[in-house]
Coordinates of C-alpha atoms in Angstrom, one line a residue:
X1 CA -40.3 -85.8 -42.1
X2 CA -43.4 -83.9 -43.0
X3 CA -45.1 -84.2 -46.1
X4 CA -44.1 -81.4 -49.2
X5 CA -45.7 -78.3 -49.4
X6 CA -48.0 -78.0 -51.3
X7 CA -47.8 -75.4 -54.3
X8 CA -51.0 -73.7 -53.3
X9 CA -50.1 -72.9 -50.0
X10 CA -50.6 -69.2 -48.9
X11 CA -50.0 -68.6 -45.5
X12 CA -51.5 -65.4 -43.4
X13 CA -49.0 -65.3 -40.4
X14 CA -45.0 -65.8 -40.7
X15 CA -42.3 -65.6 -38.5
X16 CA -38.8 -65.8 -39.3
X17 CA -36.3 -66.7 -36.3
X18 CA -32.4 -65.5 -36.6
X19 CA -30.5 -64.6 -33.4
X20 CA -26.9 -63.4 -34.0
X21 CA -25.4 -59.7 -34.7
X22 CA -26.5 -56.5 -36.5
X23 CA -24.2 -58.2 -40.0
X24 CA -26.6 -61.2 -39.8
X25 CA -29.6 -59.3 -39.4
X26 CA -29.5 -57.5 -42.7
X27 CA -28.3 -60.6 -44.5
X28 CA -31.9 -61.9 -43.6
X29 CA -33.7 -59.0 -45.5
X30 CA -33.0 -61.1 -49.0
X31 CA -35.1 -64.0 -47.4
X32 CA -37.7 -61.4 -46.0
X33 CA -37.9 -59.5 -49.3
X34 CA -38.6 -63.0 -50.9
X35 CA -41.2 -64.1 -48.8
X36 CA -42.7 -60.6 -49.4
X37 CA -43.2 -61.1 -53.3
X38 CA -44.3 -64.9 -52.8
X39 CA -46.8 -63.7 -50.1
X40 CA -48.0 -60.5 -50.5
X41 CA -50.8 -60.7 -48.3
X42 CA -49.0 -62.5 -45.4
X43 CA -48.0 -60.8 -42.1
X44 CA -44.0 -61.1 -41.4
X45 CA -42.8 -61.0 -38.3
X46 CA -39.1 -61.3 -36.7
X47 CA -37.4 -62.6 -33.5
X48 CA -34.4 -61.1 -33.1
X49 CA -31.9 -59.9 -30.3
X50 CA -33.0 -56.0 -28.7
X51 CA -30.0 -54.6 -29.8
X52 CA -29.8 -55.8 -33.4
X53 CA -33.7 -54.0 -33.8
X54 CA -32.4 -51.1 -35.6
X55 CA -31.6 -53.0 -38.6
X56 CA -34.7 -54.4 -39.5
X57 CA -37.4 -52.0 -37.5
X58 CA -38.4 -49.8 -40.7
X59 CA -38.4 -52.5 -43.0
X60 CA -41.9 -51.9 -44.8
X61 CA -42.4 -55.6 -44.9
X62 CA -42.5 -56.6 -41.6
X63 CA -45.1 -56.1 -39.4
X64 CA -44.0 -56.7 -35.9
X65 CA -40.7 -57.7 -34.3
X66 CA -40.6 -60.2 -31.3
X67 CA -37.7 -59.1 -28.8
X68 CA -35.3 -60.8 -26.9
X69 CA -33.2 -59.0 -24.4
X70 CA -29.5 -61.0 -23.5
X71 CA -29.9 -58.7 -20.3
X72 CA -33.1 -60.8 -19.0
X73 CA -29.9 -63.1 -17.4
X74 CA -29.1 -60.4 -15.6
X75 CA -32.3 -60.4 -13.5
X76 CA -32.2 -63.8 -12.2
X77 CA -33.9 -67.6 -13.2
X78 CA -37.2 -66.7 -12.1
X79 CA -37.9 -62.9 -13.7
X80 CA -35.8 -64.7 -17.0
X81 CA -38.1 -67.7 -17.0
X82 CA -41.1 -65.3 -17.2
X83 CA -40.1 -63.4 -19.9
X84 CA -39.0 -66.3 -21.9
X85 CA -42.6 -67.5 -21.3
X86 CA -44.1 -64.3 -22.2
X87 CA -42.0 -64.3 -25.6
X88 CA -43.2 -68.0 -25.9
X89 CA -47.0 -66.9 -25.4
X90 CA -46.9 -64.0 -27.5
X91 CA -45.4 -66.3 -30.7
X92 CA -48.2 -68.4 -29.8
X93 CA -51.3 -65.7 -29.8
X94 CA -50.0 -64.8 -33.4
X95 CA -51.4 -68.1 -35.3
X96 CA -48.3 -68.8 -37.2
X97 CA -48.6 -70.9 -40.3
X98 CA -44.6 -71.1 -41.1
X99 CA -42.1 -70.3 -38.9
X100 CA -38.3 -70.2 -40.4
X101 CA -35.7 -70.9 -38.0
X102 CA -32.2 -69.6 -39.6
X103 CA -30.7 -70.2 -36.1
X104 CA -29.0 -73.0 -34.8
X105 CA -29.6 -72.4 -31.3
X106 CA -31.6 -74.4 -28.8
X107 CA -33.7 -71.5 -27.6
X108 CA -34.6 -70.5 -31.1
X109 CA -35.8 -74.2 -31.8
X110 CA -37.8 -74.7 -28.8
X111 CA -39.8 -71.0 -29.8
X112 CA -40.4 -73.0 -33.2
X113 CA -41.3 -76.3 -31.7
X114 CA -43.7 -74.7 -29.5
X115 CA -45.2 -72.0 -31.9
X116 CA -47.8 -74.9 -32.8
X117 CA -46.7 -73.5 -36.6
X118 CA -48.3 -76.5 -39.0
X119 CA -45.3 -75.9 -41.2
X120 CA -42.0 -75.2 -39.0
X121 CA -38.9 -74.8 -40.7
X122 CA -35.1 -75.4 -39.8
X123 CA -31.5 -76.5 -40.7
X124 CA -30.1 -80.1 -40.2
X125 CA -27.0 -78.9 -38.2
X126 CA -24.9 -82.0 -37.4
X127 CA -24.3 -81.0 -33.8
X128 CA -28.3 -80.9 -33.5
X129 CA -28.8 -84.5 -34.9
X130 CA -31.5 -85.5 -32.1
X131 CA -35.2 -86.4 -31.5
X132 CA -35.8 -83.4 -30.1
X133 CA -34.4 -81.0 -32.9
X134 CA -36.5 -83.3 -35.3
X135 CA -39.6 -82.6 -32.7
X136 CA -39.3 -78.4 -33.0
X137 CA -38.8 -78.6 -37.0
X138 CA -40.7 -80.4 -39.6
X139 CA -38.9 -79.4 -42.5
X140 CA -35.2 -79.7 -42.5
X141 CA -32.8 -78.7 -44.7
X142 CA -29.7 -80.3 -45.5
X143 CA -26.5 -78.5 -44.4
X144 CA -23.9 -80.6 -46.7
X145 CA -22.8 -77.5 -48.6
X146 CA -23.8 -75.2 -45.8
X147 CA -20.2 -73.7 -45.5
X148 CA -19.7 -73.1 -49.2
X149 CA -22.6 -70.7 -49.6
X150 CA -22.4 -66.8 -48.6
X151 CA -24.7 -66.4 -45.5
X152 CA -27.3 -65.0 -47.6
X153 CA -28.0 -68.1 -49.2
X154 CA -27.6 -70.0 -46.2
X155 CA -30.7 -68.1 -45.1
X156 CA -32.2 -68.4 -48.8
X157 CA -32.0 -72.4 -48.6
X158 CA -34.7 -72.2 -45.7
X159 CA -37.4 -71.1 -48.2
X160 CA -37.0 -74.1 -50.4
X161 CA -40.1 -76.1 -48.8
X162 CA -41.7 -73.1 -50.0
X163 CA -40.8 -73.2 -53.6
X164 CA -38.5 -70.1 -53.5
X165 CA -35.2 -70.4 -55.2
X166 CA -32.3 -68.2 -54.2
X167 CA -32.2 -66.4 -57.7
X168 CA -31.8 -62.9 -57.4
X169 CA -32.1 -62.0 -54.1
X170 CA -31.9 -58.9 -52.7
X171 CA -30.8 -57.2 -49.5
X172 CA -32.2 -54.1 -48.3
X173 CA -31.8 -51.7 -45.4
X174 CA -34.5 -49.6 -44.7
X175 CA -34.7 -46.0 -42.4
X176 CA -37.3 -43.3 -41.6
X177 CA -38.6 -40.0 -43.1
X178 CA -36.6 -38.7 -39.6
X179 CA -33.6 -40.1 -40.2
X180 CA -33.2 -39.2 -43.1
X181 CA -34.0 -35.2 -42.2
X182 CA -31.4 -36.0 -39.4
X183 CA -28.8 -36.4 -41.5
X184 CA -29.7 -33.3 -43.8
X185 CA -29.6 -31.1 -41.2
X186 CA -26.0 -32.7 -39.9
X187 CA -24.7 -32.2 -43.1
X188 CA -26.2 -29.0 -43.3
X189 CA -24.6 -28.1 -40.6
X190 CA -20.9 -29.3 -41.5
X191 CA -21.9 -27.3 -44.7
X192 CA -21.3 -30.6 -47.1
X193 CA -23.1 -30.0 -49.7
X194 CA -21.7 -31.6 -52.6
X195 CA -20.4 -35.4 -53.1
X196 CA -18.5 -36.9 -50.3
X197 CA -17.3 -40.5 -49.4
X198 CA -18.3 -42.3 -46.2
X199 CA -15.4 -44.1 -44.5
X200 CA -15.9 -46.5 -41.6
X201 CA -12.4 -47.9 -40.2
X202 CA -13.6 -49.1 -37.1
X203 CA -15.2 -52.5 -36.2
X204 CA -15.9 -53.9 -32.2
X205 CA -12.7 -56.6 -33.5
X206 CA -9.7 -54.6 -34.0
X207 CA -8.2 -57.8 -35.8
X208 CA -10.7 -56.7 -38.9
X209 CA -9.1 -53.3 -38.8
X210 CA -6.3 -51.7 -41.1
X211 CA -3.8 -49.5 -39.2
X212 CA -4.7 -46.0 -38.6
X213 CA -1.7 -44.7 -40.5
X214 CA -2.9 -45.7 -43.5
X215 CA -6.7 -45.1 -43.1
X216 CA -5.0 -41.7 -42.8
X217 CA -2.8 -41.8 -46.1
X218 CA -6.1 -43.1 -47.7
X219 CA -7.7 -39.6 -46.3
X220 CA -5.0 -37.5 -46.7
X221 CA -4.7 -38.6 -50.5
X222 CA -8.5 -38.6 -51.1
X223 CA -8.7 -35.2 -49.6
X224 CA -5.8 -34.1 -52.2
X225 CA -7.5 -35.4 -54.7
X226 CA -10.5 -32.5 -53.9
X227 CA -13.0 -35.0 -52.1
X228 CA -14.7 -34.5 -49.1
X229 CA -14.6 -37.8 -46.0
X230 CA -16.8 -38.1 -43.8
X231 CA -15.5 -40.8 -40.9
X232 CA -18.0 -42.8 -39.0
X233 CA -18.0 -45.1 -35.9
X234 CA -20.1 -46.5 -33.2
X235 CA -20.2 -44.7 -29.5
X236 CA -18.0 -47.5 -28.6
X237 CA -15.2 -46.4 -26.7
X238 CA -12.4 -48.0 -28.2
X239 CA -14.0 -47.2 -31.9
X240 CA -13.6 -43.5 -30.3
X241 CA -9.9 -43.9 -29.3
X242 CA -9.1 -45.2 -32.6
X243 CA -11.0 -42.1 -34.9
X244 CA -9.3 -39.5 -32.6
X245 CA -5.8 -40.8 -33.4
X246 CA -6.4 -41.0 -37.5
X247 CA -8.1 -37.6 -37.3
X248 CA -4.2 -36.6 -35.7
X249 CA -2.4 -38.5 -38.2
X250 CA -4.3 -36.5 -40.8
X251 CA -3.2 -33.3 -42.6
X252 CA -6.1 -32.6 -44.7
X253 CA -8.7 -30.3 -43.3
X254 CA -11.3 -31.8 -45.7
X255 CA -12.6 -34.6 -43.2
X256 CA -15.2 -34.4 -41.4
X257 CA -16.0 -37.4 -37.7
X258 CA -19.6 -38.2 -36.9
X259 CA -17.7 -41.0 -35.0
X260 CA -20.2 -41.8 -32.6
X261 CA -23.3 -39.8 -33.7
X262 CA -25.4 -41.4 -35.7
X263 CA -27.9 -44.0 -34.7
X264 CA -27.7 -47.5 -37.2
X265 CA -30.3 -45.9 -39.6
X266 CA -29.2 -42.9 -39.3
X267 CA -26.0 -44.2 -40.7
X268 CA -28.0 -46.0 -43.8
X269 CA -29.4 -42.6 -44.9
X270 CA -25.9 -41.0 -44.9
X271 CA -24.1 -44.2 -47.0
X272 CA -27.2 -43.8 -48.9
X273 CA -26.2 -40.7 -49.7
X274 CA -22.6 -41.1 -50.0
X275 CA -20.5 -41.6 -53.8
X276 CA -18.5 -43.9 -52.2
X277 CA -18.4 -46.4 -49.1
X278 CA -14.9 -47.7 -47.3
X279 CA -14.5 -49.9 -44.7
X280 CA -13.9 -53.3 -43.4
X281 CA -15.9 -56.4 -42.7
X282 CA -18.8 -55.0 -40.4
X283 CA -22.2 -54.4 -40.5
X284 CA -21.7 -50.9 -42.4
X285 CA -20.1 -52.2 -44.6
X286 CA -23.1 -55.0 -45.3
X287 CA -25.7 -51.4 -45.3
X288 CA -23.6 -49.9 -48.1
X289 CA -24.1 -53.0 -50.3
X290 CA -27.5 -53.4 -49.7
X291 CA -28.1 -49.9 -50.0
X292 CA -26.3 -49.9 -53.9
X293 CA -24.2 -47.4 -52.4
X294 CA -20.1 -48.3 -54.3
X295 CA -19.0 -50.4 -51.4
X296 CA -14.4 -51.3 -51.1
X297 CA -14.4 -53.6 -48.9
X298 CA -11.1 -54.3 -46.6
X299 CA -11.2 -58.2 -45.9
X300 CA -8.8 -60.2 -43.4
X301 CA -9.0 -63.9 -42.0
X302 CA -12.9 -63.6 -41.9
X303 CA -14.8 -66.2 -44.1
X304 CA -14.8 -64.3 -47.4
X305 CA -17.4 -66.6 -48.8
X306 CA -19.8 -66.0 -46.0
X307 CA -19.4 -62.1 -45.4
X308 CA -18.4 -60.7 -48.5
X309 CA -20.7 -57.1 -49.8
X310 CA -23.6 -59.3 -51.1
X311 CA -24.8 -57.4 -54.2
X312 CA -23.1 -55.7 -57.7
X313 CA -21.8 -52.6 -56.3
X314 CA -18.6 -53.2 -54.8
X315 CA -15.0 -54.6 -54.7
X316 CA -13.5 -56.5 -52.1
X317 CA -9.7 -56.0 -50.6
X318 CA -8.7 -59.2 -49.1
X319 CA -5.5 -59.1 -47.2
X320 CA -4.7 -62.9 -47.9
X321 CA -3.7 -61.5 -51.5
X322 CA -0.6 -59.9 -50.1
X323 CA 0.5 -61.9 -47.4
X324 CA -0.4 -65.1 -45.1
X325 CA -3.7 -65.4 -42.7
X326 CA -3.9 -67.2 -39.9
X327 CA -7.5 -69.5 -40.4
X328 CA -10.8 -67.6 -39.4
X329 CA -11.0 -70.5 -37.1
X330 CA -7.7 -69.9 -35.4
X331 CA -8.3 -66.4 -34.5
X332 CA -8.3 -65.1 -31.0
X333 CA -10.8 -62.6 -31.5
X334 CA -9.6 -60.3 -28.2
X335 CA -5.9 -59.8 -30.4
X336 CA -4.7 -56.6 -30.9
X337 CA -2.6 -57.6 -34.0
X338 CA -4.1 -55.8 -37.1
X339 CA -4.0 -58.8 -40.0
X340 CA -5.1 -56.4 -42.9
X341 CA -1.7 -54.6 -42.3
X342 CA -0.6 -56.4 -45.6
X343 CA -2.6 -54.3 -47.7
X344 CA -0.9 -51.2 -49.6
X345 CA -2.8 -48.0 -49.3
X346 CA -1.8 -47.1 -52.6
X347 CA -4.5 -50.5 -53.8
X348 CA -7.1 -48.9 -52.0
X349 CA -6.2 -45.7 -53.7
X350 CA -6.4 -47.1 -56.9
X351 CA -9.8 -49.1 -56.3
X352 CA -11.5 -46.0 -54.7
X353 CA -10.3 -43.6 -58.0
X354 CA -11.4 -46.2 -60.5
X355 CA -15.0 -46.2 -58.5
X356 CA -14.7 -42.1 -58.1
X357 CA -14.2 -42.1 -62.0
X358 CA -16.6 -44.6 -63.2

C-alpha cells in the first residue's frame, strides 16, 4: 500500500473514473464539487459512458470529459481495440496527479493503472481481491460498510486519502444559458405562466412505476385543487405508451405532456423551475434533489439506502410501508408487475398538499 498523502499535496490534473447510468452520474457531483473547494486551482476531468454526458457536460467545474462509447463493440475487436487505446493515450497526455476510480469494473481499473497517476485511487471490492487490482490502485479503500452508505458517500469515501470528509456534501446539476431559454419559450408557448408541478411517472423499469390510474387520480385531484402539471418522459417508446394512456385516464384539462421533448438539461431547468417535483426512483428524480427543487419520491424494492433524494428537500414514499417487497436482489428487472401498486394515492395527495402549503 502506498505511503499517506501528504497534507500539502495540491495536485494540477484530476480525473475521476465512474461508468454506470445517468442516476450515478449526478450522485458523483457531491465528490466533484468537493474536490473543487479542496483544489481550486486543479483541472477536473471525467470518464464517463457517451450517453450519461448530459449530466455532467455543463458542470462549471469540470474541464473536460473523457468518452466512452458502449457502441465501439459494435464495430468489431480491431476498430474497438483502437479506440480503447486512443482513450488510454489521451488519459495519459493529460499528466494526471490523482485519479479516483468509483467503478468497480476491470476496464475502469486498467485506465487507472495505466494513467501513470503518482496517486491512483480505488475501492477494495471483494470480488477484485487480486495482484493486479492492487497493481492499477495505490490507495484502496475499505468496502466493509460499503452497502450501508447512500451511493453518494460510497463515492465520498474515495476522497479520504485526500483528507476530505463526507460532511456536507452537495449534489448539483448544472444546464446552459440555452436551455434554460428553451424552456421559457416552451412554457411560453403552453402559456404557463404561473406555478406548476413537474411530474415524471415513467422510468426505462416499469417495476419502479406506480399504475397509471393513480398517477391520473394524483393529476386529476391536483388539477382540482387549481394547479397546473406538467408530465415529463424520455423519447423512449414505452415511456411514450405509458403518458398517452394517463393523459386518457385524465379529466382535468389543466395538464400539460412534454413527454419526450426535452433533452436531460433541458429537463433540469424546467424542475428548477417547478414548486413541486413527483416521481419515482430515476434519474429525474435525483435532478430535482440536487436541484433543491421539493422532491416526493415513490420508492419500491430499490435499495432505499443507496438511491434515496440525497439532499433536505424532499420526502420519500416507499411502497414496503404498505405491503411486502420482494428483495432488490430478487427482482427480474424485465417484469411487468408494478410493486409500488401498494401505495394509496390519497398519501401522495397528502404529501404533495403539505409541500404545496408549506
Amino acid at each position: 500500500m502506498a505511503s499517506p498523502i501528504p497534507a500539502q499535496f495540491a495536485p494540477q490534473n484530476i480525473l475521476l473514473i465512474k461508468l454506470r447510468h445517468h442516476g450515478d452520474m449526478l450522485l458523483t457531483t457531491p465528490a466533484i464539487n468537493a474536490l473543487r473547494q479542496r483544489y481550486p486551482q486543479a483541472n477536473i476531468d471525467v470518464l464517463l459512458y457517451k450517453e450519461t454526458r448530459p449530466m455532467l457536460e455543463a458542470h462549471p467545474a469540470i474541464r473536460q470529459l473523457h468518452i466512452i462509447d458502449r457502441n465501439w463493440k459494435k464495430e468489431g475487436g480491431w476498430q474497438k481495440f483502437r479506440h480503447e487505446m486512443a482513450l488510454l493515450s489521451a488519459v495519459r497526455a493529460c499528466h494526471y496527479d490523482v485519479v479516483i476510480n468509483l467503478a468497480d469494473q476491470w476496464r475502469s481499473a486498467i485506465i487507472t493503472g495505466f494513467s501513470a497517476a503518482p496517486v491512483r485511487i480505488g475501492f477494495a471490492f471483494a470480488k477484485r481481491d487480486n495482484l493486479l487490482w492492487r497493481w492499477c490502485h495505490n490507495h484502496l479503500i475499505s468496502t466493509q460498510n460499503y452497502n450501508q452508505l447512500h451511493t453518494v458517500e460510497q463515492n465520498m469515501a474515495a476522497l479520504e486519502p485526500l483528507g476530505i470528509s463526507a460532511e456536507g456534501a452537495k449534489a448539483s446539476m448544472h444546464f446552459s444559458a440555452a436551455d434554460q431559454q428553451k424552456v421559457q419559450d416552451i412554457l411560453a408557448q403552453q402559456r404557463i405562466s404561473g406555478p406548476f408541478i413537474v411530474i415524471q411517472p415513467t422510468s426505462r423499469w416499469v417495476f419502479k412505476c406506480w399504475e397509471d390510474e393513480k398517477v391520473a387520480q394524483l393529476i386529476d385531484t391536483l388539477a382540482a385543487d387549481g394547479h397546473t402539471i406538467v408530465l415529463t418522459a424520455a423519447p423512449d417508446r414505452q415511456e411514450q405508451a405509458m403518458i398517452a394512456n394517463i393523459l386518457s385516464l385524465c379529466h382535468s384539462q389543466k395538464v400539460v405532456s412534454l413527454a419526450g421533448q426535452l433533452s436531460l438539461p433541458q429537463l433540469a431547468a424546467l424542475i428548477d423551475v417547478a414548486q413541486l417535483f413527483i416521481g419515482v426512483d430515476s434519474a429525474p428524480m435525483h435532478m430535482a434533489a440536487a436541484l433543491n427543487t421539493p422532491c416526493l419520491a415513490l420508492f419500491g424494492p430499490t435499495k432505499l439506502h443507496h438511491w434515496r433524494p440525497w439532499g433536505d428537500n424532499n420526502q420519500v414514499i416507499w411502497a414496503g410501508d404498505y405491503a411486502a417487497l420482494p428483495s432488490p436482489d430478487d427482482i427480474d428487472t424485465k417484469t411487468e408487475q408494478r410493486y409500488l401498486s401498494a401505495i394509496p394515492v390519497e398519501d401522495v395527495v397528502a404529501a404533495a398538499r403539505s409541500f404545496l402549503h408549506d
